[in-house]
Short mmCIF file of C-alpha atoms and ligand atoms in Angstrom, two decimals:
data_model
loop_
_atom_site.label_atom_id
_atom_site.label_comp_id
_atom_site.label_asym_id
_atom_site.label_seq_id
_atom_site.Cartn_x
_atom_site.Cartn_y
_atom_site.Cartn_z
CA MET S 1 104.63 7.35 115.19
CA THR S 2 102.63 7.18 111.62
CA GLU S 3 103.87 4.45 110.09
CA ILE S 4 104.44 4.06 106.31
CA LEU S 5 104.42 0.91 104.85
CA ILE S 6 104.79 -0.06 101.39
CA ALA S 7 101.41 -1.54 100.13
CA ASN S 8 101.46 -5.38 99.97
CA LYS S 9 99.38 -8.26 100.68
CA ASP S 10 100.69 -8.02 104.44
CA SER S 11 100.02 -4.22 104.84
CA LEU S 12 96.73 -4.31 102.98
CA ASP S 13 95.51 -6.69 105.24
CA LYS S 14 97.01 -4.80 108.19
CA ALA S 15 95.15 -1.26 106.65
CA ALA S 16 92.10 -3.62 106.50
CA ASN S 17 91.44 -4.79 109.76
CA LEU S 18 92.36 -1.47 111.01
CA LEU S 19 89.38 0.38 108.89
CA ARG S 20 87.01 -2.55 110.00
CA THR S 21 87.73 -1.76 113.73
CA GLY S 22 87.08 1.94 112.93
CA LYS S 23 90.79 3.36 112.96
CA LEU S 24 91.89 5.37 109.79
CA VAL S 25 94.50 4.78 107.72
CA ALA S 26 95.68 6.93 104.42
CA PHE S 27 95.66 5.38 101.44
CA PRO S 28 96.56 6.25 98.02
CA THR S 29 94.28 6.76 95.22
CA GLU S 30 94.36 7.65 91.15
CA THR S 31 93.49 11.28 92.36
CA VAL S 32 95.03 12.33 95.99
CA TYR S 33 95.54 10.24 98.50
CA GLY S 34 92.57 9.72 101.03
CA LEU S 35 92.08 9.92 104.83
CA GLY S 36 90.31 6.83 105.35
CA GLY S 37 87.90 5.51 107.76
CA ASN S 38 84.81 2.93 107.97
CA ALA S 39 81.84 4.65 106.43
CA GLU S 40 79.68 2.83 108.48
CA ASN S 41 81.15 3.13 111.97
CA ASP S 42 80.05 7.40 113.64
CA SER S 43 83.27 7.71 115.55
CA ALA S 44 85.79 6.29 112.75
CA VAL S 45 83.84 9.14 110.65
CA ALA S 46 83.77 11.77 113.92
CA GLU S 47 87.55 10.90 113.74
CA ILE S 48 88.33 11.96 110.30
CA TYR S 49 86.85 14.97 111.21
CA ALA S 50 88.81 15.45 113.94
CA VAL S 51 91.77 14.32 112.52
CA LYS S 52 91.73 17.16 109.50
CA GLY S 53 90.07 19.73 111.76
CA ARG S 54 87.56 19.48 109.15
CA PRO S 55 84.17 21.89 109.68
CA SER S 56 81.48 19.14 110.61
CA PHE S 57 79.49 20.64 107.89
CA ASN S 58 81.43 19.79 105.07
CA PRO S 59 80.36 16.37 104.08
CA LEU S 60 82.74 13.05 102.65
CA ILE S 61 83.27 11.15 99.83
CA VAL S 62 82.18 7.48 100.42
CA HIS S 63 84.70 4.93 98.33
CA VAL S 64 83.25 1.77 97.18
CA PRO S 65 85.08 -1.29 95.19
CA ASP S 66 82.16 -1.52 92.42
CA ILE S 67 78.47 -0.77 91.54
CA GLU S 68 76.74 -2.90 93.86
CA MET S 69 78.13 -1.67 96.99
CA ALA S 70 77.20 1.87 95.97
CA GLU S 71 74.12 0.58 95.43
CA ARG S 72 73.61 -1.09 99.09
CA TYR S 73 74.20 2.75 100.34
CA VAL S 74 72.48 5.61 97.15
CA LYS S 75 69.77 5.24 95.19
CA VAL S 76 71.47 4.79 91.80
CA ASN S 77 69.10 6.48 88.88
CA SER S 78 69.58 6.26 85.53
CA VAL S 79 71.84 8.78 84.76
CA ALA S 80 73.98 7.81 87.60
CA ARG S 81 74.34 4.12 86.23
CA ASP S 82 75.38 5.21 82.88
CA LEU S 83 77.76 7.56 84.28
CA MET S 84 79.48 4.66 86.39
CA SER S 85 79.48 2.55 83.73
CA SER S 86 81.61 5.32 81.47
CA PHE S 87 83.81 6.92 84.29
CA TRP S 88 84.41 4.22 87.24
CA PRO S 89 86.33 3.39 88.24
CA GLY S 90 87.83 6.86 87.70
CA PRO S 91 87.19 10.27 89.07
CA LEU S 92 83.92 11.09 89.01
CA THR S 93 81.90 11.07 92.82
CA LEU S 94 77.99 11.27 91.87
CA VAL S 95 76.35 12.76 94.35
CA LEU S 96 72.95 10.73 95.01
CA PRO S 97 70.38 10.55 97.22
CA ARG S 98 70.89 8.15 100.38
CA ARG S 99 69.07 4.94 100.78
CA GLU S 100 66.62 4.91 103.93
CA ASP S 101 68.03 1.75 105.20
CA SER S 102 71.55 2.81 104.02
CA LYS S 103 74.03 1.18 106.59
CA LEU S 104 76.43 4.78 106.24
CA SER S 105 77.13 6.75 108.99
CA LEU S 106 74.73 9.57 109.03
CA LEU S 107 78.03 12.16 109.53
CA VAL S 108 79.26 11.31 106.43
CA SER S 109 76.91 13.20 104.58
CA ALA S 110 76.71 16.31 107.24
CA GLY S 111 73.46 16.64 107.70
CA LEU S 112 72.14 16.11 103.71
CA ASP S 113 70.01 13.29 102.60
CA THR S 114 72.64 12.80 99.75
CA VAL S 115 75.86 11.04 99.49
CA ALA S 116 78.86 11.65 97.57
CA ILE S 117 80.22 7.96 96.35
CA ARG S 118 83.15 7.09 93.65
CA MET S 119 85.04 3.77 92.77
CA PRO S 120 88.30 5.35 92.55
CA ALA S 121 90.81 3.61 89.50
CA HIS S 122 93.63 2.44 91.67
CA SER S 123 94.48 -1.28 92.67
CA ILE S 124 95.88 -0.83 96.00
CA ALA S 125 92.68 1.51 96.87
CA LEU S 126 90.56 -1.22 95.00
CA ALA S 127 92.42 -4.04 97.00
CA LEU S 128 91.96 -2.38 100.37
CA LEU S 129 88.00 -1.66 99.87
CA LYS S 130 87.95 -5.52 98.75
CA ALA S 131 89.85 -6.68 101.92
CA ALA S 132 87.99 -4.05 104.39
CA GLU S 133 84.22 -4.96 102.80
CA ILE S 134 82.66 -1.57 103.72
CA GLY S 135 82.35 1.43 102.34
CA ILE S 136 85.42 4.03 102.93
CA ALA S 137 84.68 7.71 104.01
CA ALA S 138 87.58 9.62 102.89
CA PRO S 139 88.18 13.23 102.26
CA SER S 140 92.28 14.16 100.93
CA ALA S 141 94.49 13.22 103.47
CA ASN S 142 95.50 16.99 104.46
CA ARG S 143 94.78 19.28 107.50
CA SER S 144 91.36 21.04 106.06
CA GLY S 145 92.40 24.14 103.82
CA ARG S 146 95.98 23.11 103.13
CA ILE S 147 97.68 21.29 100.00
CA SER S 148 96.08 18.01 99.18
CA PRO S 149 98.31 15.29 99.34
CA THR S 150 99.75 13.07 96.24
CA GLN S 151 102.56 11.25 98.02
CA ALA S 152 102.48 9.14 100.90
CA GLN S 153 105.73 11.22 102.56
CA HIS S 154 103.26 14.27 101.87
CA VAL S 155 100.46 12.59 104.11
CA LYS S 156 103.46 12.12 106.97
CA ASP S 157 104.46 15.88 106.86
CA GLU S 158 100.53 16.66 107.49
CA LEU S 159 99.18 14.26 109.80
CA ASN S 160 102.24 12.41 111.86
CA GLY S 161 101.51 11.07 114.97
CA LEU S 162 97.46 11.76 114.50
CA ILE S 163 96.25 8.36 112.28
CA PRO S 164 98.22 4.84 112.58
CA MET S 165 98.87 4.26 109.25
CA ILE S 166 99.86 5.55 105.74
CA LEU S 167 99.82 3.04 102.74
CA ASP S 168 102.53 3.96 100.53
CA GLY S 169 101.59 3.42 96.54
CA GLY S 170 103.99 6.04 94.90
CA LYS S 171 102.87 9.59 93.16
CA CYS S 172 99.13 9.82 92.46
CA GLU S 173 98.66 9.72 88.54
CA VAL S 174 95.77 12.26 87.95
CA GLY S 175 97.08 14.54 91.20
CA LEU S 176 93.82 16.41 91.49
CA GLU S 177 90.68 15.29 93.43
CA SER S 178 87.91 13.61 91.21
CA THR S 179 84.87 16.15 89.94
CA VAL S 180 81.81 16.25 92.05
CA LEU S 181 78.84 16.00 89.94
CA ASP S 182 75.21 16.35 91.71
CA CYS S 183 72.75 13.36 90.17
CA ALA S 184 70.13 13.82 93.19
CA SER S 185 67.31 15.84 90.68
CA ASP S 186 66.83 15.94 87.45
CA LYS S 187 69.44 18.91 86.94
CA LEU S 188 73.18 17.67 86.56
CA LYS S 189 75.19 20.25 88.38
CA VAL S 190 79.04 20.32 88.59
CA LEU S 191 80.03 21.05 92.77
CA ARG S 192 83.78 20.54 92.04
CA PRO S 193 85.49 20.31 88.38
CA GLY S 194 88.37 17.24 89.07
CA GLY S 195 89.88 14.53 86.96
CA ILE S 196 87.16 13.81 84.32
CA THR S 197 86.48 17.38 82.32
CA LYS S 198 83.58 19.05 81.10
CA GLU S 199 84.30 18.00 77.41
CA MET S 200 84.80 14.17 78.72
CA LEU S 201 81.36 14.38 80.80
CA GLU S 202 79.44 16.47 78.08
CA GLU S 203 80.57 13.96 75.44
CA LYS S 204 78.51 11.29 77.13
CA ILE S 205 75.25 13.16 78.88
CA GLY S 206 75.26 16.38 76.82
CA LYS S 207 75.22 19.32 78.74
CA VAL S 208 75.61 19.92 82.05
CA ASP S 209 75.38 23.44 84.51
CA TRP S 210 79.05 24.68 85.28
CA GLY S 211 77.39 27.16 87.12
CA ASN S 212 79.12 26.60 90.75
CA VAL S 213 82.57 26.75 89.17
CA ILE S 214 84.28 30.17 89.26
CA LYS S 215 85.15 31.43 86.15
CA PRO S 216 88.34 32.97 85.91
CA ASN S 217 88.30 36.87 86.11
CA SER S 218 84.47 36.42 86.69
CA GLU S 219 83.25 39.73 88.08
CA ASN S 220 82.98 37.86 91.62
CA ALA S 221 86.47 36.80 91.47
CA LEU S 222 87.16 40.41 90.96
CA SER S 223 85.22 42.30 93.13
CA SER S 224 84.79 40.43 95.71
CA PRO S 225 87.87 37.65 96.14
CA GLY S 226 86.88 37.16 99.62
CA MET S 227 83.86 35.04 98.47
CA LEU S 228 86.40 31.89 97.45
CA GLU S 229 86.72 29.66 99.83
CA SER S 230 90.42 29.49 100.72
CA HIS S 231 91.64 25.94 100.22
CA TYR S 232 94.64 24.23 98.96
CA ALA S 233 96.64 26.96 100.57
CA PRO S 234 100.43 26.83 100.64
CA SER S 235 101.72 29.34 103.89
CA LEU S 236 102.98 31.64 101.32
CA ALA S 237 100.72 33.86 99.17
CA VAL S 238 100.15 33.12 95.96
CA ARG S 239 99.67 35.22 93.16
CA LEU S 240 98.10 34.29 89.78
CA ASN S 241 98.59 34.39 86.16
CA VAL S 242 101.47 36.42 86.26
CA SER S 243 103.21 37.91 83.63
CA GLU S 244 106.95 38.94 85.09
CA VAL S 245 108.47 37.26 88.34
CA ARG S 246 108.77 39.92 91.74
CA GLU S 247 111.88 40.25 93.44
CA GLY S 248 111.92 37.34 96.12
CA GLU S 249 109.49 35.13 94.38
CA ALA S 250 109.19 31.84 93.66
CA LEU S 251 108.24 30.70 90.22
CA LEU S 252 105.73 28.15 88.90
CA ALA S 253 105.67 27.83 85.57
CA PHE S 254 103.99 26.44 82.91
CA GLY S 255 105.19 25.58 79.32
CA SER S 256 108.32 26.59 77.46
CA SER S 257 108.98 30.25 78.11
CA PRO S 258 109.25 30.14 81.60
CA LEU S 259 109.60 33.59 83.37
CA LEU S 260 112.91 34.37 84.28
CA GLY S 261 114.22 36.01 87.37
CA ALA S 262 113.15 33.39 90.02
CA LYS S 263 114.65 32.38 93.11
CA HIS S 264 113.31 29.16 92.35
CA MET S 265 111.31 28.25 89.35
CA GLU S 266 108.95 24.25 89.30
CA ASN S 267 107.95 24.06 85.66
CA LEU S 268 104.29 22.01 85.85
CA SER S 269 104.87 20.83 82.14
CA PRO S 270 107.44 22.53 79.79
CA THR S 271 105.54 21.05 76.77
CA GLY S 272 102.67 22.35 78.22
CA ASP S 273 99.97 19.09 78.74
CA LEU S 274 98.08 19.83 81.24
CA LYS S 275 97.50 16.41 82.04
CA GLU S 276 100.87 16.36 83.22
CA ALA S 277 100.73 19.87 84.98
CA ALA S 278 97.64 18.40 86.82
CA ALA S 279 100.19 15.33 88.38
CA HIS S 280 102.49 17.93 89.41
CA LEU S 281 100.51 20.71 90.65
CA PHE S 282 100.20 19.96 94.62
CA ALA S 283 104.34 18.44 94.82
CA PHE S 284 105.43 21.91 93.15
CA LEU S 285 103.32 24.11 95.43
CA ARG S 286 104.91 22.15 98.61
CA MET S 287 107.91 22.38 97.02
CA LEU S 288 107.82 25.90 96.89
CA ASP S 289 106.06 26.89 100.10
CA LEU S 290 109.25 27.88 101.54
CA PRO S 291 109.71 30.69 104.06
CA GLU S 292 112.80 32.04 101.87
CA TYR S 293 110.50 33.27 99.35
CA LYS S 294 108.19 35.97 99.48
CA ALA S 295 105.37 34.62 97.59
CA ILE S 296 104.38 31.93 94.44
CA ALA S 297 103.84 33.71 91.10
CA VAL S 298 102.14 31.51 89.33
CA MET S 299 102.03 31.59 85.19
CA PRO S 300 98.65 31.66 83.17
CA ILE S 301 97.01 28.09 82.75
CA PRO S 302 94.83 27.63 79.36
CA GLU S 303 90.94 27.22 80.89
CA ILE S 304 90.36 23.92 78.72
CA GLY S 305 90.28 20.40 79.85
CA LEU S 306 91.93 19.48 83.16
CA GLY S 307 92.96 23.47 83.32
CA VAL S 308 89.77 23.95 84.36
CA ALA S 309 90.51 22.19 87.66
CA ILE S 310 93.59 23.05 87.83
CA ASN S 311 92.48 27.03 87.70
CA ASP S 312 90.26 26.26 90.26
CA ARG S 313 92.82 24.94 92.89
CA LEU S 314 95.17 27.77 91.98
CA ARG S 315 92.53 30.51 92.73
CA ARG S 316 91.31 28.43 95.86
CA ALA S 317 95.28 28.57 96.62
CA ALA S 318 95.48 32.25 96.28
CA ALA S 319 91.48 33.36 97.66
CA GLU S 320 91.63 35.61 100.93
CA ARG S 321 93.08 33.80 104.32
CA LYS S 322 90.13 33.89 106.52
O1 TXA R 401 89.30 12.58 94.44
C1 TXA R 401 89.32 12.95 95.53
O2 TXA R 401 87.75 12.91 95.43
C2 TXA R 401 89.59 12.77 97.23
C3 TXA R 401 89.99 11.12 97.10
C4 TXA R 401 90.37 10.93 98.45
O3 TXA R 401 89.15 10.10 96.76
N1 TXA R 401 89.38 12.81 98.05
C5 TXA R 401 88.51 14.40 98.58
O4 TXA R 401 87.63 14.37 99.18
O5 TXA R 401 88.73 15.13 97.71
P1 TXA R 401 87.27 15.64 100.16
O6 TXA R 401 86.66 15.67 101.26
O7 TXA R 401 88.57 16.62 100.00
O8 TXA R 401 85.97 16.67 98.83
C6 TXA R 401 85.26 16.06 98.73
C7 TXA R 401 84.17 16.72 98.20
C8 TXA R 401 83.65 18.63 99.15
O9 TXA R 401 83.69 19.47 98.03
C9 TXA R 401 82.24 18.23 99.74
O10 TXA R 401 81.51 19.22 99.84
C10 TXA R 401 81.77 17.20 98.44
O11 TXA R 401 82.70 16.93 98.13
N2 TXA R 401 80.54 16.40 98.88
C11 TXA R 401 80.99 15.37 99.48
N3 TXA R 401 79.66 15.52 99.98
C12 TXA R 401 78.90 15.85 99.39
C13 TXA R 401 77.08 15.45 99.01
N4 TXA R 401 76.45 15.08 100.15
N5 TXA R 401 76.52 16.83 98.92
C14 TXA R 401 77.63 18.11 97.79
N6 TXA R 401 78.83 17.82 97.71
C15 TXA R 401 79.58 16.88 98.58
MG1 MG R 402 90.23 18.11 100.26
#
């Protein structure tokens, strides 16, 4: 059985102890719940891959309570320093060269000579990191390929019995994972859109390469949906950009004129607010993912601001399953 404990002084101490001794603990961040393990401990990191069923070539994000700890693990160049002072704590993960004397388990970077690192903007996550006094490797606390958890109960639904403890900090405010930015070379590149938008990044550092981010209706997406990695996937099929609901479908709506005719409708944001939509996305996908519906139909979401990350997750949820 996996315990869900409301975060307080006692449960935080308990969680920090579990982590220090190589056990896994799920904990809240501002983006999604993380499946945390001691990033300096090979067997703890190996256990993260095992519990998630995650392919060992997909590296993990190391979470730190401050820039000082980041500096012990990675080489922080001047662009990264600027980005840290602008966006940390917050949903921006930086990929940076690993320091030769870094104590991090080699498993966190899955064979690469870089490390993805971030400081979460969440008081419970920061308190836990400070109490544990080590970096915590944490992917989203879901089984590999499935919908990321934004509430403690989602984690329990995914990982019950596989980990000793879930720290409950309520609902995640952002609701989408961090933006992953590769800063290891001179050419900055976004590897995953997320809670920090293109507009926010470019206001600070000028143009960044979004080459990796799949555009809606790009030739790639149209001609070869199998190229898209299936991820964030509910059990039901997902149909995007719909203008009508088909018989038996559930509807994930957006905006003030939701389509009619769905067996079950959840509206990401009746006022068309992308921040609200991001915070609801994963929880609503879970709510609609019931065997009595034929598929989940999703209304169009504008490809601006947080909409870019929302659409990225939706396209992966809809991608052909392997
Ligand atoms: O918001 C988040 O980032 C959440 C919370 C828990 O912090 N974590 C999260 O972790 O989303 P995960 O494991 O689900 O996603 C990590 C992403 C993956 O796309 C992985 O490929 C990429 O970061 N990544 C990790 N290390 C990398 C590296 N050294 N180079 C390039 N990409 C890396
Ligand atoms: Mg994930």
